[in-house]
Short mmCIF file of C-alpha atoms and ligand atoms in Angstrom, two decimals:
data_model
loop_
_atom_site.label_atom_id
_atom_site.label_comp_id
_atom_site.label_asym_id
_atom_site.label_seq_id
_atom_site.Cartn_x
_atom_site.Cartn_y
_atom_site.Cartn_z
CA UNK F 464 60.82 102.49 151.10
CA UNK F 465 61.99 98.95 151.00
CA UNK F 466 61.14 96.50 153.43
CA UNK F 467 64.16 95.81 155.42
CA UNK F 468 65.66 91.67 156.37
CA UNK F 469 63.78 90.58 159.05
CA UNK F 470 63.86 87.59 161.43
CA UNK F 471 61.72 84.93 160.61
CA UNK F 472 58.78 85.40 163.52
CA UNK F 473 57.73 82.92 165.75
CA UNK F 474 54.36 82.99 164.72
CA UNK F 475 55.12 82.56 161.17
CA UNK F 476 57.59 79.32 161.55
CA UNK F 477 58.13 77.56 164.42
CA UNK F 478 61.03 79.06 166.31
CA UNK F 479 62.82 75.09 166.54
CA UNK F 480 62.77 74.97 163.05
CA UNK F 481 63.97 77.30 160.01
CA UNK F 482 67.19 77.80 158.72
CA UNK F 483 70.00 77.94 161.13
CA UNK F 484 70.99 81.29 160.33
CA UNK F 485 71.94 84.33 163.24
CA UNK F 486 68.28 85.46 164.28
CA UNK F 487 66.62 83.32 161.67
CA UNK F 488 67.54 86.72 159.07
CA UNK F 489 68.38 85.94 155.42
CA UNK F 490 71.55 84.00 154.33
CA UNK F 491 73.46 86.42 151.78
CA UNK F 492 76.50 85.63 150.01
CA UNK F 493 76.51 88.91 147.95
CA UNK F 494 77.47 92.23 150.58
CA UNK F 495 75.97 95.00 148.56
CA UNK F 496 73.32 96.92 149.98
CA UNK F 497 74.11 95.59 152.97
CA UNK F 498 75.12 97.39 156.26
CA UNK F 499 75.74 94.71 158.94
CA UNK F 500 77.29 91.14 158.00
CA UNK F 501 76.80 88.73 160.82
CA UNK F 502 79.58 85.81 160.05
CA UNK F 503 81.03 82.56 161.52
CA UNK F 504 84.60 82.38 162.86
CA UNK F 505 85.14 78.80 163.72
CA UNK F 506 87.88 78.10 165.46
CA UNK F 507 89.72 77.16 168.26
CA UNK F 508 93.37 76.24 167.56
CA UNK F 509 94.41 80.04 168.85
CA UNK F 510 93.08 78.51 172.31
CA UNK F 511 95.63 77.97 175.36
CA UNK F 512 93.42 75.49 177.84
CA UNK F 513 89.57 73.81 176.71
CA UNK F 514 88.98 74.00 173.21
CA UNK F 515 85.64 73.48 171.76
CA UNK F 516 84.89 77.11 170.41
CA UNK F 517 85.03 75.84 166.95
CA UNK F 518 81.39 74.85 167.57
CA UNK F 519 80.92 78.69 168.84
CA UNK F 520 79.31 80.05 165.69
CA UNK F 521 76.64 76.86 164.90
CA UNK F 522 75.75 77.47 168.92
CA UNK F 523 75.38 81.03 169.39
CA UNK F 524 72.88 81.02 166.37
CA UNK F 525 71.08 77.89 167.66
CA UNK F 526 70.40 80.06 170.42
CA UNK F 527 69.35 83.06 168.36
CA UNK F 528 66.52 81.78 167.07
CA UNK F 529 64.57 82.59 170.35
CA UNK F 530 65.15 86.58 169.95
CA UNK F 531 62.61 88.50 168.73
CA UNK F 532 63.47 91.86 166.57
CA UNK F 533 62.40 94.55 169.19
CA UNK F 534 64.40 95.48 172.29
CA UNK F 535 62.29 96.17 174.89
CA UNK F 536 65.12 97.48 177.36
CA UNK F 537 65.60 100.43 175.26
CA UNK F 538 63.30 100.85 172.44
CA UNK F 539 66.14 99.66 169.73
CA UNK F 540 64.12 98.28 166.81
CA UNK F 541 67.53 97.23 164.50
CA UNK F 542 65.98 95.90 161.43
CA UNK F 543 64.05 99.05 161.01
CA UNK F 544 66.93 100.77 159.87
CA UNK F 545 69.40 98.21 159.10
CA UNK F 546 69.83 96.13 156.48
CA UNK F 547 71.30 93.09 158.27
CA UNK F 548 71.73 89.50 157.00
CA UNK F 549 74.43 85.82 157.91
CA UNK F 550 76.93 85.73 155.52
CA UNK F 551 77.76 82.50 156.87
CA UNK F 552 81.13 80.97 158.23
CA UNK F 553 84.76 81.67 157.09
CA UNK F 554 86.59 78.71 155.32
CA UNK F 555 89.68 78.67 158.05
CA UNK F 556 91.86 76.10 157.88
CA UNK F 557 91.61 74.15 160.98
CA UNK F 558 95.04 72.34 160.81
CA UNK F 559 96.79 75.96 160.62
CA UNK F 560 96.35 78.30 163.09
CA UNK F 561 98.74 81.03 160.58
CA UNK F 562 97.30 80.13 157.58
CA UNK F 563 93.74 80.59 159.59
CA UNK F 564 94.71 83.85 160.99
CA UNK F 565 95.57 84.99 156.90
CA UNK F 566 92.27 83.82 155.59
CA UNK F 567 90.48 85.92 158.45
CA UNK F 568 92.18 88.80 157.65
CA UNK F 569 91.85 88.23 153.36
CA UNK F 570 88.24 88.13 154.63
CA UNK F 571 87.88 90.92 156.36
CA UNK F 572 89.28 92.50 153.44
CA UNK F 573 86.96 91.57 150.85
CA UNK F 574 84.17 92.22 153.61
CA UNK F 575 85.47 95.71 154.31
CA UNK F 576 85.29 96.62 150.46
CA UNK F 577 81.69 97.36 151.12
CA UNK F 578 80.48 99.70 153.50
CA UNK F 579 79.22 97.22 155.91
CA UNK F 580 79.81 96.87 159.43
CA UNK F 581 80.88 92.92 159.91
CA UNK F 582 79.79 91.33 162.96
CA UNK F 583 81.79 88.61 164.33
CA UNK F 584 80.68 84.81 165.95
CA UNK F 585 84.02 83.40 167.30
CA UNK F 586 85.57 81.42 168.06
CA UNK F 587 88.93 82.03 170.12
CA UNK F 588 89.93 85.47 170.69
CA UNK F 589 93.06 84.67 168.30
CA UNK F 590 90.52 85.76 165.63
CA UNK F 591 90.10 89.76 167.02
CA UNK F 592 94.25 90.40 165.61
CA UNK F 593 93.42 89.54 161.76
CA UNK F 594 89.99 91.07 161.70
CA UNK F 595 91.68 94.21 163.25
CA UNK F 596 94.52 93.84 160.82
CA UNK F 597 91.83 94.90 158.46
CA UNK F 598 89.62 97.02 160.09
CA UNK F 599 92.53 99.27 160.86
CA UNK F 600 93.64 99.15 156.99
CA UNK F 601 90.37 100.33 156.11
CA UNK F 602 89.48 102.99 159.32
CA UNK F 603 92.64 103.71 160.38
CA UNK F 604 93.47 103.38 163.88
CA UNK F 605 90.62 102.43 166.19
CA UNK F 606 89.14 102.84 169.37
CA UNK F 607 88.79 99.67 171.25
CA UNK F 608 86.51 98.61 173.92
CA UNK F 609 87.67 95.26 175.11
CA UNK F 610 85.24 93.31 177.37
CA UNK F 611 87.24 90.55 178.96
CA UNK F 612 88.28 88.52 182.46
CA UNK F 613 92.08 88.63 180.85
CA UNK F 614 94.16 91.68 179.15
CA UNK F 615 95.18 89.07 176.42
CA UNK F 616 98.72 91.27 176.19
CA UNK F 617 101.21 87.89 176.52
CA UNK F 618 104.05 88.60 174.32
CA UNK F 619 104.18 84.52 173.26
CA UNK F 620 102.56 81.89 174.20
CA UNK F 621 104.81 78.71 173.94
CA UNK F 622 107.17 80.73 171.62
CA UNK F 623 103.94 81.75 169.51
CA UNK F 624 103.21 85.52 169.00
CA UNK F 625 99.68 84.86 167.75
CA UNK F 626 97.54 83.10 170.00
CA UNK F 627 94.13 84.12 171.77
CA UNK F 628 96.29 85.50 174.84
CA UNK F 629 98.82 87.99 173.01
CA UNK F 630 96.48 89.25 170.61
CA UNK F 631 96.31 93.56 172.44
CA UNK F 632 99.84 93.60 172.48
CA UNK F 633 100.38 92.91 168.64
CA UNK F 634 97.57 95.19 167.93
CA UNK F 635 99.24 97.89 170.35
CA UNK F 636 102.29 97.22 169.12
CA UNK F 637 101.42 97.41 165.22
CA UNK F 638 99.88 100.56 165.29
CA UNK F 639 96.21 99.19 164.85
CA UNK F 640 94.56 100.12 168.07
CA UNK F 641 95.04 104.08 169.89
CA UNK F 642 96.34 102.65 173.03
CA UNK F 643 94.78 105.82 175.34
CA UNK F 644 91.39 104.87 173.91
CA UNK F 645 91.52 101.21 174.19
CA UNK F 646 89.55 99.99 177.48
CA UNK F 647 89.83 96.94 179.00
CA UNK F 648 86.62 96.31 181.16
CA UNK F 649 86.41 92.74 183.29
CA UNK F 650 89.85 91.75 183.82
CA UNK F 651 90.74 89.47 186.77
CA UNK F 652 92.03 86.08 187.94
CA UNK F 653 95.34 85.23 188.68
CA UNK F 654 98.39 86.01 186.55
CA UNK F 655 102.41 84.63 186.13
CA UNK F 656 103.61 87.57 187.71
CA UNK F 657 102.08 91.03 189.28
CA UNK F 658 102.71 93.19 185.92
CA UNK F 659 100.88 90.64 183.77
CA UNK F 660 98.58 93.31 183.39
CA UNK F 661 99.90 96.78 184.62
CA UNK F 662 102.06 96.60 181.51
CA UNK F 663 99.74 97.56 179.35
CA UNK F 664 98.44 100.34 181.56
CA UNK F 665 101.96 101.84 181.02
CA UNK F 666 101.32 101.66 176.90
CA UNK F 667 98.13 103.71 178.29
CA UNK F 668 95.32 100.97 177.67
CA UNK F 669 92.59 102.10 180.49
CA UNK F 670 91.71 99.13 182.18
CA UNK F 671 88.95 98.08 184.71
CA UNK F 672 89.07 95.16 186.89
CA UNK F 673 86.01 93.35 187.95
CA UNK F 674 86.67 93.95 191.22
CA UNK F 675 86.41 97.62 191.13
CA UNK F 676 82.67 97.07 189.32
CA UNK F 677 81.19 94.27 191.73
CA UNK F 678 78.06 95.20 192.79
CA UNK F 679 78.11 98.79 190.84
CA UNK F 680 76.17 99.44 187.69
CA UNK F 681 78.08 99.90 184.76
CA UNK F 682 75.94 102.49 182.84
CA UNK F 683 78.14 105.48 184.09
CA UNK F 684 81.28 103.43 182.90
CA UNK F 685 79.93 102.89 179.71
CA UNK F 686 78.67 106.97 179.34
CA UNK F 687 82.29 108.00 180.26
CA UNK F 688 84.22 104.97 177.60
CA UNK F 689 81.48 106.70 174.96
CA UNK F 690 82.42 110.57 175.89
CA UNK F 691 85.94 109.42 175.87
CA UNK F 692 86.11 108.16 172.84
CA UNK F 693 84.34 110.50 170.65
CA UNK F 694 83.35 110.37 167.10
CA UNK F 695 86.65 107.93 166.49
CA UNK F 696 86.08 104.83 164.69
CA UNK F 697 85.55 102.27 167.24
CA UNK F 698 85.69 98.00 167.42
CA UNK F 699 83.91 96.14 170.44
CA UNK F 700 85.02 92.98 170.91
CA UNK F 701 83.53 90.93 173.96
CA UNK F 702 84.67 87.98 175.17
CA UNK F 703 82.52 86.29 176.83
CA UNK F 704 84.45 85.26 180.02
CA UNK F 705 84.52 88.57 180.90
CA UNK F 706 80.69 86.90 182.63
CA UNK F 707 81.13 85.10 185.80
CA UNK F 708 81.07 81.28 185.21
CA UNK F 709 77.56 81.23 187.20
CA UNK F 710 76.32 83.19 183.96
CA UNK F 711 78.83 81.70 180.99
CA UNK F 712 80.23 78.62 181.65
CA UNK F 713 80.69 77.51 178.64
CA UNK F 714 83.93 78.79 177.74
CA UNK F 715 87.90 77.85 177.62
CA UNK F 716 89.65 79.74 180.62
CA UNK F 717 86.86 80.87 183.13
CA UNK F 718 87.83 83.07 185.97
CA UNK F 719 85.42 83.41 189.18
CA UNK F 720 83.93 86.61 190.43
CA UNK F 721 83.31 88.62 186.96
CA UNK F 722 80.57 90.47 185.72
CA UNK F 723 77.10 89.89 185.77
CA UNK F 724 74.76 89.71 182.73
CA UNK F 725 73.25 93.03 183.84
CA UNK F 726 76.56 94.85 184.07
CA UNK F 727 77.18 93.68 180.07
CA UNK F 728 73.96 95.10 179.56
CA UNK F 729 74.58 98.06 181.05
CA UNK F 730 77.96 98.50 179.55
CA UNK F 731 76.56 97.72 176.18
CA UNK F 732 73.64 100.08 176.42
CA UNK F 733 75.57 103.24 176.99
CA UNK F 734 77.65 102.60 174.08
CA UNK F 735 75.02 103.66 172.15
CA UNK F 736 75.64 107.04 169.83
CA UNK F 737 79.65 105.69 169.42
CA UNK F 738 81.37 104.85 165.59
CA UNK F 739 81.02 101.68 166.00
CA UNK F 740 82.71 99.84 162.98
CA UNK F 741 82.23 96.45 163.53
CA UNK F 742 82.63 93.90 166.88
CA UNK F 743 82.61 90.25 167.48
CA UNK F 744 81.57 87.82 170.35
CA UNK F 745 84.45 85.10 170.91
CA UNK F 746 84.91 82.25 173.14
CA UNK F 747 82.10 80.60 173.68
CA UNK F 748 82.52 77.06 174.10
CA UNK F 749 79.69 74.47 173.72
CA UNK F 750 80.93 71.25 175.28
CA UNK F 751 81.28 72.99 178.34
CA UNK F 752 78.14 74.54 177.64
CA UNK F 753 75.42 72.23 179.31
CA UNK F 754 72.56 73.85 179.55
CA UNK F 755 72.69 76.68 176.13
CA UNK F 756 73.09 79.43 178.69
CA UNK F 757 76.19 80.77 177.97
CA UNK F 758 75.48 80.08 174.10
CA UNK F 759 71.91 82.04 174.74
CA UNK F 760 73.91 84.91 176.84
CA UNK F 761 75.99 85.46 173.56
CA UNK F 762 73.84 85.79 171.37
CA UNK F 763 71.41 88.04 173.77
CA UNK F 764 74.49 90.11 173.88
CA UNK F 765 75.08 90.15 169.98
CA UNK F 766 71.50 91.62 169.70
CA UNK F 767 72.04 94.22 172.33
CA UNK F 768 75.47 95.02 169.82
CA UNK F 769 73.04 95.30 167.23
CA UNK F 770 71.14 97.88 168.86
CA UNK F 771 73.95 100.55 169.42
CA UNK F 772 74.98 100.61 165.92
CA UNK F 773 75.26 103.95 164.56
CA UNK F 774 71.67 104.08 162.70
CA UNK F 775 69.57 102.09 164.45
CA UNK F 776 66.04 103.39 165.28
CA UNK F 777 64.93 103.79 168.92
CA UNK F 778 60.82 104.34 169.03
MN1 MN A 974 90.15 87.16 175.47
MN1 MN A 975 89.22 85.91 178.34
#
């Protein structure tokens, strides 16, 4: 048997130096053979308040090089199994948030010809519509477990249909997403008026605001999303203001009194066993990012993604 991609260790290379990929694992430009492709998204021209996400991707694997290949929460051992490398970042054009949005998708496209499960580094959450654009083209429609302080189901923003805020409504509305398996976990905050979100509970998204999870676990949450949902092909897509700002403040429109980084752990965790088809991490924004914690948190939380994909070894 072939000896999978690892992560550089820390005791072969010093963990503050290496290349810059996710994890320290092999760059690849060529997808074959490959079963996860860990890839750059940024951008933050889909973004409605603080910007700075374009530095997202370069941040979140900064961060990465401090994680080691072995969970030790749950026995997940990822590169055991998987074949996993950083296919580097997406050429978007960062003048056009349309023509952006098209070159995501084209990606995703090309990416999805293999039978690899692409995993995301945003970004804004405008990039979730393209990449699901594609991943519903190629799995038909998914199952979507949406980890977020906001429903992101505006119809415009400013007149604009494709921004980081309307981006479940398009995908509800084109078909790409089953709307009775989509679950919204983290949502909260204040909103323009008192259907901002109960709208999309009519379409039949199931959604769960923070407030009904403070101070509860979320591994029974989790076990019912993944009995729910079945053997259907699912996408995960976390954005990472879902966290209370104590955990991730680094990020564009932060909302008090979310979850903790236990509860996304938890959640995570009992996702285990699902289709998962591919997920991204999206709005994590540096400048507001002082100390690397909310860069660190993302990338923890990438790993722990890593570790419920179907095939992964548990010791
Ligand atoms: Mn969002
Ligand atoms: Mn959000």
């Amino acid at each position: 048997m072939t000896v999978k991609n690892q992560p550089i260790s820390g005791n072969d290379l010093a963990r503050f130096s290496g290349p810059g990929t996710f994890m320290r694992l092999p760059s690849a430009n060529d997808l074959k053979g490959l079963d996860v492709a860990v890839l750059g998204v940024p951008m933050d021209i889909g973004t409605s308040w603080r910007s700075g996400t374009r530095f997202g991707p370069k941040e979140v694997r900064s961060q990465s090089a401090m994680i080691r290949p072995y969970n030790l929460g749950t026995g997940a051992a990822p590169f055991d199994s998987l074949q996993v490398a950083d296919i580097g970042d997406l050429a978007i054009n960062t003048f056009s948030l349309a023509a952006s949005l098209g070159i995501i998708r084209e990606s995703y496209e090309a990416i999805l010809n293999y039978d690899v499960m692409p995993m995301a580094i945003g970004g804004d959450h405008s990039i979730t519509l393209p990449i699901l654009r594609a991943m519903a083209a190629r799995h038909g429609q998914l199952a979507l477990v949406h980890v977020d302080a906001h429903a992101d189901v505006n119809d415009e923003m400013f007149g604009e249909k494709e921004t980081h805020g309307t981006v479940f409504r398009r995908a509800y509305e084109e078909g790409l997403i089953d709307p009775a398996k989509t679950y919204q976990v983290g949502l909260r905050g204040t909103g323009y008026s008192a259907e901002d979100f109960t709208e999309a509970a009519g379409w039949g998204f199931q959604q769960f605001p923070a407030q009904s999870l403070w101070g509860r676990s979320l591994a029974s949450l989790g076990t019912e999303i993944r009995r729910d949902i079945g053997d259907v092909p699912v996408y995960v897509t976390f954005d990472i203001d879902s966290l209370d700002p104590a955990f991730a403040p680094g990020t564009g429109t932060p909302e008090i009194a979310g979850l903790t980084t236990p509860q996304a752990l938890e959640l995570i965790r009992s996702l285990n066993g699902l289709n998962i088809v591919g997920c991204d991490l999206v709005e994590v924004s540096p400048p507001y990012d002082l100390s690397g914690n909310t860069a660190l948190t993302a990338a923890n939380i990438l790993f722990e993604l890593l570790c419920v994909l179907p095939g992964v070894n548990y010791r």
